[in-house]
Amino acid sequence: MEILRLDGEWEFKGIKDKRWYKAKVPGCVHLDLMENNIIPDPFIGKNELEVQWVEKEDWLYRKKFEIKKDFLNYSSIYLEFEGVDTFSEIYLNGKKVGETNNMFISWEFNVKDFLVEGENILEVKLLSPIKVLEERADKYPFKLHGGDYSPRVFGRKAQYSFGWDWGPRLATSGIWKSVKLKGWNKARLLDVWVPVRNLGENAQINIELDIELQESIPVDIAFRISHKKPVLEQRLRFTLPEGRIFLKIPLTIKNPKLWFPQGYGEQNLYTLQLVLLDENGEVLDKVEERFGIRKVELFTQEDAKGESFIFKINNIPIFAKGANWIPADSFLPRIKEEDYRVLLTRAKEAGLNMLRVWGGGIYENDIFYDLCDELGIMVWQDFMFACAEYPDDEEFLSEVQKEAEFVIKRLRNHPSIVLWCGNNENHWGYYAKWWGEREKFWGEEIYNRVLPDVCARLDLTRPYWPSSPYGGKDPNSQEIGDRHNWEIWHGWVDFNGYLRDNGRFISEFGMQAPPVAETIKKFITSEKEYYPQSVEMEFHNKAREGTERIIRYIAGHFKITEDMDEYIYLSQVIQGLALKTGIEHWRNNKFHTSGSLIWQWNDCWPVVSWSIIDYYKNLKPSYYFVKRAFRNIKVNIEPRNGKLLVFGVNDTLEKFYGKMEYAISTFRGKRRGKREVEIEIPENSSVVLGEFKLEDIDKYKEFFYVKLYNEKGELMDQNEYFFAPFKHLDLPDAVVVYNVEEIGENSYLLNMESDFLSLWVALKLENAEWEDNFVNIYPKTKYSIKFKAPYSLKELEDKLEIEGYNLKKVRKS
């Protein structure tokens, strides 16, 4: 097979225009219009409104390329588009070769009879998504609902591009993935899959091949399977008939190296190199695939409180510590490998072992799944249906089936994917009557028949789950299945309400906060917009009553402020405290509750949202709250039935032995009831380490703390409980004394000590990577944090800033 790539420089214009402009493929219309200074950056100010006209236009893209005579000698030549967004007509040398109507799949057209030697012209007419969708909606016999723009449900296009409560309306068009010509003779490989058939002392696997042959010929299949070094090599000969052939080759791998999520074992990956040859030894096609050997089970069993919902990997129950993933940009071709690498590495560093690819975005690029395989991050994979009713006519169902078949074949070799999920919130929406009284559940045929049938036919190595949330009569119940908790935030309930949620698996929960000030200053157009309720600040919060809700949560815990920097800081701390509260509570309930997935990990544009990392990859303070809450060895405090319970949580597969210190302390450092006790926490468990009565507390001047040490005396975790809202605490002004030690090249240790309790001490240093931040420093207690920074020790002294909630003075020791 020979491949000619047609990416790179193209031309484009409005269908009615005469002038052609430079374009890039992969790309999209908005990016090309920006590059040619035709539209402003939609991410700045209110420019999003200035570019709404783009979605209403048809666009023409053109590529001129040369073809040599030798290439025309291939018996089959196909034009492949890996991704077109979304509705298009394709012409080659003035003749129509095909159409597209789904951005989630690749498109292939036989173009041998359309190509000529020398110059060829490829044209792609991109149709306005709005015109196509609204025409389809008008023709449909029933009005379906899909949020602010219901026609979106009639097309297989990324649903978030029509706007969401964290994203702008930027309905794109474009050739968003690569374009290529593929010439081949005799035979080619269409698909290669390596499923595990049985896992024991030896692994029974298959190599399953989908081969297309132009004629009946003998072919050789030579392959090598490696894990750091070759473990299996064979060359087999088959005489295969003309047409499409499915071939299974059963194999045994002795003493397999298994794939585990991070924290539970190694992320062992095997590489399959496979070559298809004719009887003369000529290479017809070849492929290289990575795969992992592991067993996935979704353990659901009735118990006294409902039904369990536990992921088991290689028979080990896993508490899922994770987040929801949305597309990392409104303009998808702009996302680079480095963007994925930063966001996913940050996830691993924060202790996440699962990401849910949410059903209103896209099936992610290959690099996303490759990195999840390598980093040990399990993937909950939604199909792309979200918060809406969907058509169920035969034509639409046929398109959905084709999409599901393509997606499963493309992704099923990735060991990180542990679940196929039918949709986001559609079952819940129907039950809760979001769209009014309905005699029929529109879309049910998709989730309850089409998708599970495709999964059963193409991939039984991982479970299928119809929706998120799902389980029981009420899809969002606390007793069965997974659950989305939006009583907090959308329901205006205080985040301590998480303590009343005993769901079996929390697959969405979250709290909004603004991004860091540097990000805000990139999207506002003037300094006068730098305040909480400015026009542009509120324009960059797409949630209904978003600013009002943030202020409500600040008011519930802190004194109200009009200062913008303080508003940012307090709302970011609120986000961290809310996520900490939920995560620790659900980990205390392990394995009654078996997972907590934050909404949301990332952003698609600069915005006030629920994200932990903003659009420019800046970490919000909540990142550090989450990182601490997800520690493998953890000590938590929770009020229950008039007592404080101290929980020890152990996510490792070894019993933990150590020491617990606890006391009641004044904010000025006077401790009473201090005790140290030897403790043990069984492997992969949560246990109560102690109970404490709430008596004789000065709730405005005292707090309860607990510290956890390992057998070596090293501090593993600390936690604290306050008896009154922070706005009512009689906190003294704290003074922090610090010094910095150099411990390696560009590596440092920051040592801090405070005379009084100092809350959420923020460390600021440009280009620094902090091991921890926004920490509480107990009175008269040393606290050390490692960090990396590209500065000398002397430069650090000028650049380092230390701030905090009640921190009034900082000095070097």
mmCIF file with all atom_site columns, C-alpha atoms in Angstrom, residues 660-726:
data_model
loop_
_atom_site.group_PDB
_atom_site.id
_atom_site.type_symbol
_atom_site.label_atom_id
_atom_site.label_alt_id
_atom_site.label_comp_id
_atom_site.label_asym_id
_atom_site.label_entity_id
_atom_site.label_seq_id
_atom_site.pdbx_PDB_ins_code
_atom_site.Cartn_x
_atom_site.Cartn_y
_atom_site.Cartn_z
_atom_site.occupancy
_atom_site.B_iso_or_equiv
_atom_site.pdbx_formal_charge
_atom_site.auth_seq_id
_atom_site.auth_comp_id
_atom_site.auth_asym_id
_atom_site.auth_atom_id
_atom_site.pdbx_PDB_model_num
ATOM 1  C CA . MET A 1 660 ? -2.225  8.804  64.269 1.00 0.00 ? 660 MET A CA 1
ATOM 2  C CA . GLU A 1 661 ? -1.927  12.049 66.181 1.00 0.00 ? 661 GLU A CA 1
ATOM 3  C CA . TYR A 1 662 ? -4.996  14.098 67.015 1.00 0.00 ? 662 TYR A CA 1
ATOM 4  C CA . ALA A 1 663 ? -5.961  17.017 69.235 1.00 0.00 ? 663 ALA A CA 1
ATOM 5  C CA . ILE A 1 664 ? -8.142  20.058 69.645 1.00 0.00 ? 664 ILE A CA 1
ATOM 6  C CA . SER A 1 665 ? -6.111  23.189 69.040 1.00 0.00 ? 665 SER A CA 1
ATOM 7  C CA . THR A 1 666 ? -6.720  26.892 69.363 1.00 0.00 ? 666 THR A CA 1
ATOM 8  C CA . PHE A 1 667 ? -5.814  28.992 66.346 1.00 0.00 ? 667 PHE A CA 1
ATOM 9  C CA . ARG A 1 668 ? -2.890  30.305 68.404 1.00 0.00 ? 668 ARG A CA 1
ATOM 10 C CA . GLY A 1 669 ? -1.470  26.832 69.020 1.00 0.00 ? 669 GLY A CA 1
ATOM 11 C CA . LYS A 1 670 ? -2.655  25.746 72.462 1.00 0.00 ? 670 LYS A CA 1
ATOM 12 C CA . ARG A 1 671 ? -3.551  22.048 72.221 1.00 0.00 ? 671 ARG A CA 1
ATOM 13 C CA . ARG A 1 672 ? -5.651  19.893 74.485 1.00 0.00 ? 672 ARG A CA 1
ATOM 14 C CA . GLY A 1 673 ? -6.531  16.211 74.459 1.00 0.00 ? 673 GLY A CA 1
ATOM 15 C CA . LYS A 1 674 ? -3.527  15.459 72.279 1.00 0.00 ? 674 LYS A CA 1
ATOM 16 C CA . ARG A 1 675 ? -2.968  11.734 71.753 1.00 0.00 ? 675 ARG A CA 1
ATOM 17 C CA . GLU A 1 676 ? -0.834  9.487  69.577 1.00 0.00 ? 676 GLU A CA 1
ATOM 18 C CA . VAL A 1 677 ? -2.077  5.975  68.782 1.00 0.00 ? 677 VAL A CA 1
ATOM 19 C CA . GLU A 1 678 ? -0.745  3.114  66.686 1.00 0.00 ? 678 GLU A CA 1
ATOM 20 C CA . ILE A 1 679 ? -3.114  2.265  63.839 1.00 0.00 ? 679 ILE A CA 1
ATOM 21 C CA . GLU A 1 680 ? -3.438  -0.097 60.898 1.00 0.00 ? 680 GLU A CA 1
ATOM 22 C CA . ILE A 1 681 ? -5.543  0.255  57.774 1.00 0.00 ? 681 ILE A CA 1
ATOM 23 C CA . PRO A 1 682 ? -6.239  -2.954 55.823 1.00 0.00 ? 682 PRO A CA 1
ATOM 24 C CA . GLU A 1 683 ? -5.357  -3.017 52.130 1.00 0.00 ? 683 GLU A CA 1
ATOM 25 C CA . ASN A 1 684 ? -7.870  -1.518 49.685 1.00 0.00 ? 684 ASN A CA 1
ATOM 26 C CA . SER A 1 685 ? -10.261 -0.382 52.400 1.00 0.00 ? 685 SER A CA 1
ATOM 27 C CA . SER A 1 686 ? -11.708 2.410  54.490 1.00 0.00 ? 686 SER A CA 1
ATOM 28 C CA . VAL A 1 687 ? -12.003 1.980  58.278 1.00 0.00 ? 687 VAL A CA 1
ATOM 29 C CA . VAL A 1 688 ? -12.993 4.116  61.261 1.00 0.00 ? 688 VAL A CA 1
ATOM 30 C CA . LEU A 1 689 ? -9.868  4.896  63.276 1.00 0.00 ? 689 LEU A CA 1
ATOM 31 C CA . GLY A 1 690 ? -11.622 6.781  66.060 1.00 0.00 ? 690 GLY A CA 1
ATOM 32 C CA . GLU A 1 691 ? -14.776 8.527  67.301 1.00 0.00 ? 691 GLU A CA 1
ATOM 33 C CA . PHE A 1 692 ? -14.792 11.821 69.183 1.00 0.00 ? 692 PHE A CA 1
ATOM 34 C CA . LYS A 1 693 ? -17.628 13.565 71.003 1.00 0.00 ? 693 LYS A CA 1
ATOM 35 C CA . LEU A 1 694 ? -18.256 17.219 70.218 1.00 0.00 ? 694 LEU A CA 1
ATOM 36 C CA . GLU A 1 695 ? -18.266 18.659 73.724 1.00 0.00 ? 695 GLU A CA 1
ATOM 37 C CA . ASP A 1 696 ? -16.831 21.762 75.386 1.00 0.00 ? 696 ASP A CA 1
ATOM 38 C CA . ILE A 1 697 ? -15.644 23.260 72.119 1.00 0.00 ? 697 ILE A CA 1
ATOM 39 C CA . ASP A 1 698 ? -15.080 26.957 71.607 1.00 0.00 ? 698 ASP A CA 1
ATOM 40 C CA . LYS A 1 699 ? -16.271 26.728 68.028 1.00 0.00 ? 699 LYS A CA 1
ATOM 41 C CA . TYR A 1 700 ? -15.021 30.204 67.085 1.00 0.00 ? 700 TYR A CA 1
ATOM 42 C CA . LYS A 1 701 ? -11.466 29.766 68.406 1.00 0.00 ? 701 LYS A CA 1
ATOM 43 C CA . GLU A 1 702 ? -10.663 26.042 68.119 1.00 0.00 ? 702 GLU A CA 1
ATOM 44 C CA . PHE A 1 703 ? -10.357 23.340 65.516 1.00 0.00 ? 703 PHE A CA 1
ATOM 45 C CA . PHE A 1 704 ? -9.818  19.578 65.516 1.00 0.00 ? 704 PHE A CA 1
ATOM 46 C CA . TYR A 1 705 ? -6.909  18.112 63.587 1.00 0.00 ? 705 TYR A CA 1
ATOM 47 C CA . VAL A 1 706 ? -5.495  14.687 62.871 1.00 0.00 ? 706 VAL A CA 1
ATOM 48 C CA . LYS A 1 707 ? -2.136  13.681 61.392 1.00 0.00 ? 707 LYS A CA 1
ATOM 49 C CA . LEU A 1 708 ? -1.154  10.339 59.914 1.00 0.00 ? 708 LEU A CA 1
ATOM 50 C CA . TYR A 1 709 ? 2.441   9.035  59.996 1.00 0.00 ? 709 TYR A CA 1
ATOM 51 C CA . ASN A 1 710 ? 3.946   5.882  58.536 1.00 0.00 ? 710 ASN A CA 1
ATOM 52 C CA . GLU A 1 711 ? 6.194   3.490  60.453 1.00 0.00 ? 711 GLU A CA 1
ATOM 53 C CA . LYS A 1 712 ? 9.219   5.637  59.587 1.00 0.00 ? 712 LYS A CA 1
ATOM 54 C CA . GLY A 1 713 ? 7.619   8.656  61.205 1.00 0.00 ? 713 GLY A CA 1
ATOM 55 C CA . GLU A 1 714 ? 7.008   10.398 57.864 1.00 0.00 ? 714 GLU A CA 1
ATOM 56 C CA . LEU A 1 715 ? 3.892   12.547 57.609 1.00 0.00 ? 715 LEU A CA 1
ATOM 57 C CA . MET A 1 716 ? 1.502   10.905 55.110 1.00 0.00 ? 716 MET A CA 1
ATOM 58 C CA . ASP A 1 717 ? -1.530  13.155 55.499 1.00 0.00 ? 717 ASP A CA 1
ATOM 59 C CA . GLN A 1 718 ? -3.187  15.690 57.762 1.00 0.00 ? 718 GLN A CA 1
ATOM 60 C CA . ASN A 1 719 ? -6.736  16.950 57.991 1.00 0.00 ? 719 ASN A CA 1
ATOM 61 C CA . GLU A 1 720 ? -8.766  19.327 60.079 1.00 0.00 ? 720 GLU A CA 1
ATOM 62 C CA . TYR A 1 721 ? -12.342 20.118 61.041 1.00 0.00 ? 721 TYR A CA 1
ATOM 63 C CA . PHE A 1 722 ? -13.745 23.540 61.892 1.00 0.00 ? 722 PHE A CA 1
ATOM 64 C CA . PHE A 1 723 ? -16.794 23.963 64.093 1.00 0.00 ? 723 PHE A CA 1
ATOM 65 C CA . ALA A 1 724 ? -18.161 27.183 62.584 1.00 0.00 ? 724 ALA A CA 1
ATOM 66 C CA . PRO A 1 725 ? -18.186 28.896 59.175 1.00 0.00 ? 725 PRO A CA 1
ATOM 67 C CA . PHE A 1 726 ? -14.886 30.566 58.333 1.00 0.00 ? 726 PHE A CA 1
#
